[in-house]
Amino acid sequence: MSNTNVNTHFWVDRSDYAQTHIKTTELPQALSDGQVLLKVDRFAFTANNITYAAVGDMIGYWKFFPAEEGLGTIPVWGFADVVDSNCEGVEVGERFYGYYPMSSYLLAEPGKIGKQSFTDVMAHRLELPIIYNQYIRCSSDPSYKQEAEALQMVLRPLFTTSFLLDDFFADENFFGANTVVLTSASSKTALGMAFLLKNNREGREQDYKIVGLTSEHNKAFVEGLGCYDQVLTYDQLSQLDASQPTASVDFAGNGQLLADLHRHLGEQLKYSCLVGVSHWDQRGGMSEDVPGPQPQMFFAPSQAEKRLGDWGAEGFQQRLHTQWVGFTGFVSDWMDIEENAGQAAVESIYQKMLSGDVNPSKGYILSL
């Protein structure tokens, strides 16, 4: 057994995300049959994690790692090492990439144990999407490189969503649109999608223009990356060509902005896709009477399950891996990784991310 009996947690108030709590709980003195204890080493924290909180009740993100009444654990992507095992097929010392709590340990019950991964089959996780319950063995993951762990933590979960969005829109022939507008264009998931839309455009039957909407502060940065054909600030929204059939992908979650976009494009808005809520505090403001289609929430696990059925697990991973290699080459030229450890550092970066006070060229790696 590991030499500790305390698990430290970073919990947030589910009714006021700015209120945080460091709490400890007792770890079991001995593991039950089939259980393993993983020590959470490092994890990434991005605007995507704020989205997990903002839609936690609607999609069930609070259910993965239960906390005290009224509090919640925001899930994160990172690496952990097995420090105790009472489960055949998962050994002490193995390192796994996956979905972890903002805690120092995760108690898991591996099922479907294979060469590359296991699935946590803890009772409270059985009804949750399988894509979040899989833990990948670093020793047999073809995409794993020790020196690239930080990029994997920051970008792989976001890029997987970007990959699935690009695939979904292509699969639907872009809903007949010849313009695709991405809000919060500097966010990492939007950049991943824009990168793929541009890179894959030549091989597609449907031609389209890629437009990014961003803040004045981030406009020069977004333009400099070269993923978008046109970059507009939010107050330049009226410069969008409203005569063209358009599809929108909203990563911002700003209800007023989305309503303005619907009113400006009217019936030429062919599809309105909701992805993230990086502007989590501005989710209101989208009234029922706006023109255009009803906004549709994009749930990445649904598209992933469709493609796993179409391509098989190996085919899915191969396609994702090919695109991932290209994206990491693009990103490594401009992304700056900042690593921070300790409770105060986690609190500081969390509050910065919550307020939107972050540099889009930075990636944050944290450890409690």
Tab-separated table of N, CA, C and O in Angstrom, residues 89-211:
chain	number	residue	atom	x	y	z
A	89	GLY	N	-3.535	-7.894	-13.961
A	89	GLY	CA	-3.455	-7.247	-15.270
A	89	GLY	C	-3.141	-5.775	-15.212
A	89	GLY	O	-2.878	-5.143	-16.245
A	90	VAL	N	-3.157	-5.180	-14.013
A	90	VAL	CA	-2.733	-3.782	-13.834
A	90	VAL	C	-1.717	-3.777	-12.701
A	90	VAL	O	-2.040	-4.103	-11.560
A	91	GLU	N	-0.479	-3.408	-13.047
A	91	GLU	CA	0.631	-3.569	-12.114
A	91	GLU	C	1.059	-2.239	-11.484
A	91	GLU	O	0.952	-1.176	-12.116
A	92	VAL	N	1.559	-2.344	-10.263
A	92	VAL	CA	2.148	-1.173	-9.592
A	92	VAL	C	3.293	-0.637	-10.460
A	92	VAL	O	4.092	-1.407	-11.003
A	93	GLY	N	3.342	0.689	-10.622
A	93	GLY	CA	4.382	1.325	-11.423
A	93	GLY	C	3.949	1.677	-12.830
A	93	GLY	O	4.622	2.460	-13.506
A	94	GLU	N	2.825	1.113	-13.305
A	94	GLU	CA	2.360	1.450	-14.654
A	94	GLU	C	1.807	2.874	-14.680
A	94	GLU	O	1.236	3.352	-13.701
A	95	ARG	N	1.961	3.519	-15.829
A	95	ARG	CA	1.509	4.906	-16.012
A	95	ARG	C	0.359	4.914	-17.011
A	95	ARG	O	0.434	4.263	-18.063
A	96	PHE	N	-0.707	5.670	-16.668
A	96	PHE	CA	-1.902	5.718	-17.507
A	96	PHE	C	-2.302	7.166	-17.794
A	96	PHE	O	-2.241	8.026	-16.915
A	97	TYR	N	-2.718	7.388	-19.048
A	97	TYR	CA	-3.301	8.666	-19.466
A	97	TYR	C	-4.812	8.535	-19.424
A	97	TYR	O	-5.376	7.511	-19.818
A	98	GLY	N	-5.487	9.568	-18.927
A	98	GLY	CA	-6.937	9.507	-18.922
A	98	GLY	C	-7.583	10.645	-18.164
A	98	GLY	O	-6.989	11.711	-17.963
A	99	TYR	N	-8.806	10.388	-17.757
A	99	TYR	CA	-9.723	11.368	-17.161
A	99	TYR	C	-9.635	11.228	-15.645
A	99	TYR	O	-9.994	10.191	-15.086
A	100	TYR	N	-9.163	12.287	-14.979
A	100	TYR	CA	-8.905	12.213	-13.538
A	100	TYR	C	-9.626	13.331	-12.790
A	100	TYR	O	-9.986	14.357	-13.368
A	101	PRO	N	-9.789	13.144	-11.479
A	101	PRO	CA	-10.288	14.249	-10.653
A	101	PRO	C	-9.148	15.208	-10.342
A	101	PRO	O	-7.971	14.845	-10.441
A	102	MET	N	-9.491	16.438	-9.951
A	102	MET	CA	-8.483	17.366	-9.428
A	102	MET	C	-8.226	16.957	-7.971
A	102	MET	O	-8.662	17.600	-7.023
A	103	SER	N	-7.539	15.849	-7.835
A	103	SER	CA	-7.274	15.224	-6.541
A	103	SER	C	-5.876	14.626	-6.594
A	103	SER	O	-5.253	14.574	-7.661
A	104	SER	N	-5.400	14.143	-5.463
A	104	SER	CA	-4.072	13.523	-5.465
A	104	SER	C	-4.123	12.044	-5.824
A	104	SER	O	-3.112	11.477	-6.237
A	105	TYR	N	-5.299	11.409	-5.686
A	105	TYR	CA	-5.430	9.980	-6.004
A	105	TYR	C	-6.769	9.702	-6.677
A	105	TYR	O	-7.737	10.444	-6.493
A	106	LEU	N	-6.804	8.585	-7.426
A	106	LEU	CA	-8.054	8.040	-7.968
A	106	LEU	C	-8.117	6.558	-7.626
A	106	LEU	O	-7.192	5.801	-7.942
A	107	LEU	N	-9.188	6.164	-6.973
A	107	LEU	CA	-9.467	4.752	-6.727
A	107	LEU	C	-10.312	4.246	-7.893
A	107	LEU	O	-11.377	4.806	-8.179
A	108	ALA	N	-9.827	3.225	-8.590
A	108	ALA	CA	-10.509	2.734	-9.791
A	108	ALA	C	-10.716	1.225	-9.706
A	108	ALA	O	-10.035	0.530	-8.943
A	109	GLU	N	-11.646	0.753	-10.532
A	109	GLU	CA	-11.925	-0.683	-10.621
A	109	GLU	C	-11.827	-1.084	-12.089
A	109	GLU	O	-12.799	-0.988	-12.833
A	110	PRO	N	-10.625	-1.510	-12.521
A	110	PRO	CA	-10.432	-1.805	-13.941
A	110	PRO	C	-11.277	-2.972	-14.433
A	110	PRO	O	-11.381	-4.012	-13.781
A	111	GLY	N	-11.887	-2.766	-15.610
A	111	GLY	CA	-12.588	-3.809	-16.341
A	111	GLY	C	-12.140	-3.723	-17.784
A	111	GLY	O	-11.441	-2.794	-18.173
A	112	LYS	N	-12.531	-4.703	-18.603
A	112	LYS	CA	-12.125	-4.718	-20.023
A	112	LYS	C	-10.624	-4.431	-20.143
A	112	LYS	O	-10.210	-3.571	-20.930
A	113	ILE	N	-9.831	-5.131	-19.337
A	113	ILE	CA	-8.384	-4.883	-19.310
A	113	ILE	C	-7.754	-5.476	-20.562
A	113	ILE	O	-7.896	-6.666	-20.846
A	114	GLY	N	-7.074	-4.625	-21.329
A	114	GLY	CA	-6.411	-5.080	-22.546
A	114	GLY	C	-4.978	-4.614	-22.582
A	114	GLY	O	-4.479	-3.988	-21.641
A	115	LYS	N	-4.321	-4.896	-23.686
A	115	LYS	CA	-2.915	-4.522	-23.835
A	115	LYS	C	-2.745	-3.003	-23.779
A	115	LYS	O	-1.762	-2.487	-23.258
A	116	GLN	N	-3.729	-2.274	-24.334
A	116	GLN	CA	-3.574	-0.825	-24.457
A	116	GLN	C	-4.292	-0.024	-23.384
A	116	GLN	O	-3.949	1.129	-23.163
A	117	SER	N	-5.303	-0.621	-22.717
A	117	SER	CA	-6.110	0.209	-21.817
A	117	SER	C	-6.936	-0.635	-20.861
A	117	SER	O	-7.008	-1.862	-20.997
A	118	PHE	N	-7.558	0.046	-19.912
A	118	PHE	CA	-8.632	-0.556	-19.128
A	118	PHE	C	-9.772	0.453	-19.041
A	118	PHE	O	-9.597	1.644	-19.298
A	119	THR	N	-10.952	-0.037	-18.676
A	119	THR	CA	-12.121	0.816	-18.460
A	119	THR	C	-12.464	0.783	-16.979
A	119	THR	O	-12.520	-0.298	-16.375
A	120	ASP	N	-12.653	1.956	-16.376
A	120	ASP	CA	-13.054	2.007	-14.970
A	120	ASP	C	-14.533	1.622	-14.881
A	120	ASP	O	-15.390	2.305	-15.442
A	121	VAL	N	-14.795	0.509	-14.171
A	121	VAL	CA	-16.175	0.025	-14.065
A	121	VAL	C	-16.743	0.236	-12.657
A	121	VAL	O	-17.642	-0.494	-12.227
A	122	MET	N	-16.236	1.252	-11.944
A	122	MET	CA	-16.856	1.642	-10.677
A	122	MET	C	-18.355	1.863	-10.925
A	122	MET	O	-18.745	2.436	-11.944
A	123	ALA	N	-19.180	1.414	-9.991
A	123	ALA	CA	-20.636	1.400	-10.193
A	123	ALA	C	-21.185	2.743	-10.647
A	123	ALA	O	-22.021	2.813	-11.557
A	124	HIS	N	-20.709	3.849	-10.050
A	124	HIS	CA	-21.276	5.166	-10.378
A	124	HIS	C	-20.871	5.651	-11.769
A	124	HIS	O	-21.411	6.637	-12.260
A	125	ARG	N	-19.925	4.960	-12.430
A	125	ARG	CA	-19.468	5.393	-13.755
A	125	ARG	C	-20.043	4.562	-14.897
A	125	ARG	O	-19.851	4.907	-16.068
A	126	LEU	N	-20.750	3.496	-14.577
A	126	LEU	CA	-21.183	2.557	-15.610
A	126	LEU	C	-22.111	3.182	-16.647
A	126	LEU	O	-22.085	2.799	-17.816
A	127	GLU	N	-22.927	4.161	-16.239
A	127	GLU	CA	-23.892	4.761	-17.171
A	127	GLU	C	-23.304	5.968	-17.902
A	127	GLU	O	-23.977	6.575	-18.733
A	128	LEU	N	-22.051	6.301	-17.621
A	128	LEU	CA	-21.432	7.492	-18.216
A	128	LEU	C	-20.697	7.116	-19.507
A	128	LEU	O	-20.322	5.959	-19.692
A	129	PRO	N	-20.487	8.084	-20.417
A	129	PRO	CA	-19.882	7.764	-21.719
A	129	PRO	C	-18.536	7.053	-21.582
A	129	PRO	O	-17.644	7.503	-20.852
A	130	ILE	N	-18.389	5.966	-22.341
A	130	ILE	CA	-17.206	5.117	-22.209
A	130	ILE	C	-15.914	5.852	-22.570
A	130	ILE	O	-14.848	5.548	-22.027
A	131	ILE	N	-16.004	6.831	-23.462
A	131	ILE	CA	-14.803	7.542	-23.892
A	131	ILE	C	-14.083	8.206	-22.707
A	131	ILE	O	-12.869	8.384	-22.715
A	132	TYR	N	-14.838	8.556	-21.646
A	132	TYR	CA	-14.245	9.192	-20.466
A	132	TYR	C	-13.793	8.165	-19.421
A	132	TYR	O	-13.119	8.528	-18.457
A	133	ASN	N	-14.188	6.916	-19.586
A	133	ASN	CA	-13.874	5.897	-18.579
A	133	ASN	C	-12.686	5.026	-18.966
A	133	ASN	O	-12.313	4.122	-18.220
A	134	GLN	N	-12.084	5.293	-20.123
A	134	GLN	CA	-10.950	4.496	-20.582
A	134	GLN	C	-9.631	5.121	-20.128
A	134	GLN	O	-9.441	6.338	-20.235
A	135	TYR	N	-8.717	4.273	-19.678
A	135	TYR	CA	-7.390	4.702	-19.239
A	135	TYR	C	-6.340	4.002	-20.109
A	135	TYR	O	-6.332	2.777	-20.221
A	136	ILE	N	-5.506	4.821	-20.750
A	136	ILE	CA	-4.587	4.325	-21.776
A	136	ILE	C	-3.211	4.052	-21.173
A	136	ILE	O	-2.617	4.935	-20.543
A	137	ARG	N	-2.705	2.838	-21.388
A	137	ARG	CA	-1.370	2.460	-20.921
A	137	ARG	C	-0.308	3.190	-21.730
A	137	ARG	O	-0.235	3.027	-22.952
A	138	CYS	N	0.524	3.953	-21.071
A	138	CYS	CA	1.571	4.692	-21.785
A	138	CYS	C	2.538	3.738	-22.484
A	138	CYS	O	3.062	4.039	-23.555
A	139	SER	N	2.754	2.575	-21.874
A	139	SER	CA	3.739	1.631	-22.416
A	139	SER	C	3.335	1.057	-23.773
A	139	SER	O	4.176	0.557	-24.515
A	140	SER	N	2.037	1.142	-24.131
A	140	SER	CA	1.611	0.572	-25.418
A	140	SER	C	0.762	1.540	-26.238
A	140	SER	O	0.062	1.128	-27.157
A	141	ASP	N	0.837	2.835	-25.919
A	141	ASP	CA	0.090	3.857	-26.661
A	141	ASP	C	0.970	4.383	-27.794
A	141	ASP	O	2.012	4.988	-27.536
A	142	PRO	N	0.582	4.157	-29.078
A	142	PRO	CA	1.432	4.601	-30.192
A	142	PRO	C	1.621	6.111	-30.249
A	142	PRO	O	2.601	6.592	-30.818
A	143	SER	N	0.698	6.884	-29.666
A	143	SER	CA	0.817	8.347	-29.699
A	143	SER	C	1.647	8.900	-28.536
A	143	SER	O	1.936	10.089	-28.493
A	144	TYR	N	2.014	8.031	-27.584
A	144	TYR	CA	2.676	8.523	-26.369
A	144	TYR	C	4.166	8.777	-26.593
A	144	TYR	O	4.883	7.937	-27.129
A	145	LYS	N	4.609	9.964	-26.162
A	145	LYS	CA	6.035	10.280	-26.081
A	145	LYS	C	6.238	10.983	-24.753
A	145	LYS	O	5.550	11.973	-24.469
A	146	GLN	N	7.180	10.495	-23.969
A	146	GLN	CA	7.371	11.061	-22.632
A	146	GLN	C	7.628	12.562	-22.701
A	146	GLN	O	7.080	13.342	-21.919
A	147	GLU	N	8.438	12.974	-23.687
A	147	GLU	CA	8.790	14.398	-23.784
A	147	GLU	C	7.617	15.250	-24.264
A	147	GLU	O	7.655	16.480	-24.178
A	148	ALA	N	6.565	14.602	-24.770
A	148	ALA	CA	5.408	15.345	-25.286
A	148	ALA	C	4.179	15.182	-24.389
A	148	ALA	O	3.058	15.451	-24.816
A	149	GLU	N	4.374	14.758	-23.138
A	149	GLU	CA	3.243	14.568	-22.237
A	149	GLU	C	2.423	15.836	-22.067
A	149	GLU	O	1.194	15.797	-22.047
A	150	ALA	N	3.099	16.973	-21.938
A	150	ALA	CA	2.384	18.238	-21.695
A	150	ALA	C	1.446	18.562	-22.859
A	150	ALA	O	0.270	18.898	-22.645
A	151	LEU	N	1.951	18.459	-24.090
A	151	LEU	CA	1.105	18.732	-25.259
A	151	LEU	C	-0.062	17.757	-25.311
A	151	LEU	O	-1.183	18.132	-25.653
A	152	GLN	N	0.188	16.489	-24.963
A	152	GLN	CA	-0.884	15.493	-24.978
A	152	GLN	C	-1.976	15.860	-23.984
A	152	GLN	O	-3.165	15.798	-24.300
A	153	MET	N	-1.581	16.266	-22.770
A	153	MET	CA	-2.577	16.618	-21.748
A	153	MET	C	-3.386	17.840	-22.148
A	153	MET	O	-4.606	17.866	-22.004
A	154	VAL	N	-2.697	18.868	-22.648
A	154	VAL	CA	-3.372	20.132	-22.980
A	154	VAL	C	-4.267	19.971	-24.205
A	154	VAL	O	-5.399	20.460	-24.231
A	155	LEU	N	-3.770	19.258	-25.214
A	155	LEU	CA	-4.421	19.322	-26.525
A	155	LEU	C	-5.174	18.074	-26.971
A	155	LEU	O	-6.110	18.171	-27.753
A	156	ARG	N	-4.766	16.896	-26.512
A	156	ARG	CA	-5.373	15.692	-27.095
A	156	ARG	C	-6.886	15.618	-26.873
A	156	ARG	O	-7.631	15.326	-27.824
A	157	PRO	N	-7.398	15.864	-25.669
A	157	PRO	CA	-8.864	15.800	-25.522
A	157	PRO	C	-9.579	16.869	-26.334
A	157	PRO	O	-10.647	16.626	-26.907
A	158	LEU	N	-8.971	18.074	-26.418
A	158	LEU	CA	-9.569	19.152	-27.202
A	158	LEU	C	-9.515	18.819	-28.691
A	158	LEU	O	-10.480	19.012	-29.432
A	159	PHE	N	-8.349	18.293	-29.121
A	159	PHE	CA	-8.180	17.983	-30.540
A	159	PHE	C	-9.089	16.836	-30.968
A	159	PHE	O	-9.562	16.803	-32.099
A	160	THR	N	-9.354	15.899	-30.061
A	160	THR	CA	-10.276	14.816	-30.389
A	160	THR	C	-11.655	15.398	-30.696
A	160	THR	O	-12.325	14.975	-31.654
A	161	THR	N	-12.085	16.402	-29.910
A	161	THR	CA	-13.351	17.088	-30.199
A	161	THR	C	-13.270	17.820	-31.529
A	161	THR	O	-14.210	17.765	-32.346
A	162	SER	N	-12.151	18.506	-31.790
A	162	SER	CA	-11.960	19.197	-33.079
A	162	SER	C	-12.068	18.212	-34.240
A	162	SER	O	-12.723	18.487	-35.253
A	163	PHE	N	-11.410	17.073	-34.091
A	163	PHE	CA	-11.410	16.024	-35.114
A	163	PHE	C	-12.829	15.524	-35.388
A	163	PHE	O	-13.244	15.361	-36.537
A	164	LEU	N	-13.589	15.317	-34.305
A	164	LEU	CA	-14.960	14.819	-34.452
A	164	LEU	C	-15.886	15.883	-35.041
A	164	LEU	O	-16.793	15.569	-35.825
A	165	LEU	N	-15.664	17.152	-34.694
A	165	LEU	CA	-16.444	18.248	-35.279
A	165	LEU	C	-16.190	18.358	-36.779
A	165	LEU	O	-17.127	18.467	-37.577
A	166	ASP	N	-14.919	18.352	-37.171
A	166	ASP	CA	-14.557	18.434	-38.585
A	166	ASP	C	-15.195	17.269	-39.349
A	166	ASP	O	-15.772	17.452	-40.425
A	167	ASP	N	-15.138	16.080	-38.769
A	167	ASP	CA	-15.714	14.890	-39.399
A	167	ASP	C	-17.238	14.996	-39.497
A	167	ASP	O	-17.839	14.654	-40.521
A	168	PHE	N	-17.871	15.485	-38.421
A	168	PHE	CA	-19.331	15.629	-38.386
A	168	PHE	C	-19.815	16.585	-39.475
A	168	PHE	O	-20.759	16.274	-40.222
A	169	PHE	N	-19.163	17.744	-39.589
A	169	PHE	CA	-19.594	18.725	-40.599
A	169	PHE	C	-19.369	18.199	-42.018
A	169	PHE	O	-20.218	18.375	-42.898
A	170	ALA	N	-18.237	17.528	-42.243
A	170	ALA	CA	-17.976	16.960	-43.569
A	170	ALA	C	-19.002	15.873	-43.887
A	170	ALA	O	-19.505	15.777	-45.013
A	171	ASP	N	-19.326	15.063	-42.881
A	171	ASP	CA	-20.289	13.977	-43.036
A	171	ASP	C	-21.675	14.511	-43.411
A	171	ASP	O	-22.440	13.856	-44.120
A	172	GLU	N	-21.977	15.720	-42.930
A	172	GLU	CA	-23.280	16.345	-43.204
A	172	GLU	C	-23.218	17.321	-44.381
A	172	GLU	O	-24.135	18.118	-44.586
A	173	ASN	N	-22.116	17.268	-45.168
A	173	ASN	CA	-21.927	18.192	-46.296
A	173	ASN	C	-22.116	19.645	-45.884
A	173	ASN	O	-22.653	20.464	-46.633
A	174	PHE	N	-21.679	19.929	-44.652
A	174	PHE	CA	-21.711	21.291	-44.110
A	174	PHE	C	-23.113	21.903	-44.140
A	174	PHE	O	-23.272	23.115	-44.168
A	175	PHE	N	-24.116	21.027	-44.155
A	175	PHE	CA	-25.517	21.460	-44.111
A	175	PHE	C	-25.850	22.441	-45.246
A	175	PHE	O	-26.719	23.288	-45.113
A	176	GLY	N	-25.092	22.296	-46.352
A	176	GLY	CA	-25.330	23.151	-47.504
A	176	GLY	C	-24.691	24.525	-47.394
A	176	GLY	O	-24.911	25.381	-48.257
A	177	ALA	N	-23.903	24.765	-46.359
A	177	ALA	CA	-23.263	26.087	-46.169
A	177	ALA	C	-21.953	26.174	-46.943
A	177	ALA	O	-21.269	25.168	-47.152
A	178	ASN	N	-21.604	27.384	-47.359
A	178	ASN	CA	-20.278	27.591	-47.954
A	178	ASN	C	-19.401	28.501	-47.097
A	178	ASN	O	-18.318	28.896	-47.500
A	179	THR	N	-19.891	28.841	-45.904
A	179	THR	CA	-19.122	29.594	-44.923
A	179	THR	C	-19.302	28.920	-43.564
A	179	THR	O	-20.420	28.552	-43.210
A	180	VAL	N	-18.188	28.744	-42.846
A	180	VAL	CA	-18.247	28.175	-41.496
A	180	VAL	C	-17.667	29.217	-40.537
A	180	VAL	O	-16.527	29.646	-40.694
A	181	VAL	N	-18.480	29.648	-39.578
A	181	VAL	CA	-18.070	30.675	-38.620
A	181	VAL	C	-17.799	30.024	-37.265
A	181	VAL	O	-18.660	29.327	-36.727
A	182	LEU	N	-16.611	30.275	-36.710
A	182	LEU	CA	-16.240	29.735	-35.408
A	182	LEU	C	-16.091	30.889	-34.424
A	182	LEU	O	-15.305	31.818	-34.662
A	183	THR	N	-16.853	30.862	-33.331
A	183	THR	CA	-16.688	31.880	-32.289
A	183	THR	C	-15.569	31.440	-31.337
A	183	THR	O	-15.134	30.291	-31.374
A	184	SER	N	-15.127	32.369	-30.485
A	184	SER	CA	-14.006	32.092	-29.579
A	184	SER	C	-12.866	31.455	-30.370
A	184	SER	O	-12.304	30.425	-30.003
A	185	ALA	N	-12.524	32.101	-31.480
A	185	ALA	CA	-11.624	31.520	-32.482
A	185	ALA	C	-10.218	31.252	-31.971
A	185	ALA	O	-9.471	30.486	-32.580
A	186	SER	N	-9.849	31.853	-30.831
A	186	SER	CA	-8.510	31.614	-30.278
A	186	SER	C	-8.493	30.411	-29.346
A	186	SER	O	-7.424	29.972	-28.920
A	187	SER	N	-9.673	29.863	-29.005
A	187	SER	CA	-9.706	28.714	-28.095
A	187	SER	C	-9.092	27.509	-28.795
A	187	SER	O	-9.130	27.388	-30.021
A	188	LYS	N	-8.510	26.622	-28.016
A	188	LYS	CA	-7.729	25.530	-28.602
A	188	LYS	C	-8.593	24.555	-29.400
A	188	LYS	O	-8.155	24.006	-30.403
A	189	THR	N	-9.839	24.353	-28.978
A	189	THR	CA	-10.710	23.445	-29.731
A	189	THR	C	-11.117	24.079	-31.059
A	189	THR	O	-11.170	23.402	-32.092
A	190	ALA	N	-11.394	25.386	-31.041
A	190	ALA	CA	-11.723	26.095	-32.283
A	190	ALA	C	-10.523	26.095	-33.231
A	190	ALA	O	-10.671	25.859	-34.437
A	191	LEU	N	-9.331	26.340	-32.700
A	191	LEU	CA	-8.127	26.333	-33.544
A	191	LEU	C	-7.896	24.962	-34.160
A	191	LEU	O	-7.513	24.857	-35.328
A	192	GLY	N	-8.143	23.904	-33.365
A	192	GLY	CA	-7.990	22.555	-33.913
A	192	GLY	C	-8.954	22.312	-35.053
A	192	GLY	O	-8.584	21.765	-36.102
A	193	MET	N	-10.203	22.750	-34.873
A	193	MET	CA	-11.188	22.561	-35.938
A	193	MET	C	-10.819	23.379	-37.171
A	193	MET	O	-10.903	22.882	-38.311
A	194	ALA	N	-10.412	24.636	-36.966
A	194	ALA	CA	-10.036	25.500	-38.101
A	194	ALA	C	-8.850	24.904	-38.860
A	194	ALA	O	-8.814	24.907	-40.098
A	195	PHE	N	-7.873	24.381	-38.106
A	195	PHE	CA	-6.701	23.737	-38.709
A	195	PHE	C	-7.132	22.572	-39.596
A	195	PHE	O	-6.665	22.423	-40.736
A	196	LEU	N	-8.047	21.736	-39.109
A	196	LEU	CA	-8.513	20.573	-39.872
A	196	LEU	C	-9.383	20.978	-41.059
A	196	LEU	O	-9.265	20.410	-42.148
A	197	LEU	N	-10.270	21.963	-40.840
A	197	LEU	CA	-11.099	22.451	-41.948
A	197	LEU	C	-10.228	22.927	-43.107
A	197	LEU	O	-10.502	22.640	-44.281
A	198	LYS	N	-9.167	23.638	-42.771
A	198	LYS	CA	-8.266	24.165	-43.811
A	198	LYS	C	-7.467	23.037	-44.468
A	198	LYS	O	-7.384	22.948	-45.694
A	199	ASN	N	-6.876	22.165	-43.636
A	199	ASN	CA	-6.018	21.097	-44.160
A	199	ASN	C	-6.781	20.078	-45.002
A	199	ASN	O	-6.237	19.521	-45.955
A	200	ASN	N	-8.043	19.832	-44.653
A	200	ASN	CA	-8.823	18.803	-45.340
A	200	ASN	C	-9.672	19.354	-46.483
A	200	ASN	O	-10.310	18.581	-47.202
A	201	ARG	N	-9.671	20.682	-46.638
A	201	ARG	CA	-10.588	21.319	-47.597
A	201	ARG	C	-10.350	20.852	-49.032
A	201	ARG	O	-11.307	20.581	-49.763
A	202	GLU	N	-9.095	20.720	-49.415
A	202	GLU	CA	-8.777	20.411	-50.810
A	202	GLU	C	-9.341	19.053	-51.239
A	202	GLU	O	-9.749	18.869	-52.386
A	203	GLY	N	-9.386	18.100	-50.314
A	203	GLY	CA	-9.853	16.757	-50.657
A	203	GLY	C	-11.350	16.582	-50.541
A	203	GLY	O	-11.847	15.450	-50.666
A	204	ARG	N	-12.080	17.663	-50.317
A	204	ARG	CA	-13.529	17.563	-50.136
A	204	ARG	C	-14.287	18.133	-51.329
A	204	ARG	O	-13.822	19.060	-51.989
A	205	GLU	N	-15.467	17.592	-51.550
A	205	GLU	CA	-16.305	18.076	-52.647
A	205	GLU	C	-16.844	19.464	-52.339
A	205	GLU	O	-17.053	20.279	-53.236
A	206	GLN	N	-17.087	19.727	-51.062
A	206	GLN	CA	-17.696	20.988	-50.659
A	206	GLN	C	-16.601	22.032	-50.372
A	206	GLN	O	-15.735	21.805	-49.546
A	207	ASP	N	-16.646	23.167	-51.071
A	207	ASP	CA	-15.708	24.250	-50.767
A	207	ASP	C	-16.372	25.169	-49.733
A	207	ASP	O	-17.599	25.277	-49.682
A	208	TYR	N	-15.557	25.798	-48.912
A	208	TYR	CA	-16.111	26.643	-47.860
A	208	TYR	C	-15.064	27.650	-47.398
A	208	TYR	O	-13.857	27.439	-47.539
A	209	LYS	N	-15.572	28.732	-46.851
A	209	LYS	CA	-14.729	29.781	-46.274
A	209	LYS	C	-14.749	29.618	-44.752
A	209	LYS	O	-15.806	29.346	-44.164
A	210	ILE	N	-13.586	29.773	-44.114
A	210	ILE	CA	-13.481	29.603	-42.654
A	210	ILE	C	-13.306	30.976	-42.011
A	210	ILE	O	-12.330	31.684	-42.294
A	211	VAL	N	-14.266	31.356	-41.173
A	211	VAL	CA	-14.245	32.679	-40.527
A	211	VAL	C	-14.141	32.502	-39.016
A	211	VAL	O	-14.870	31.701	-38.420
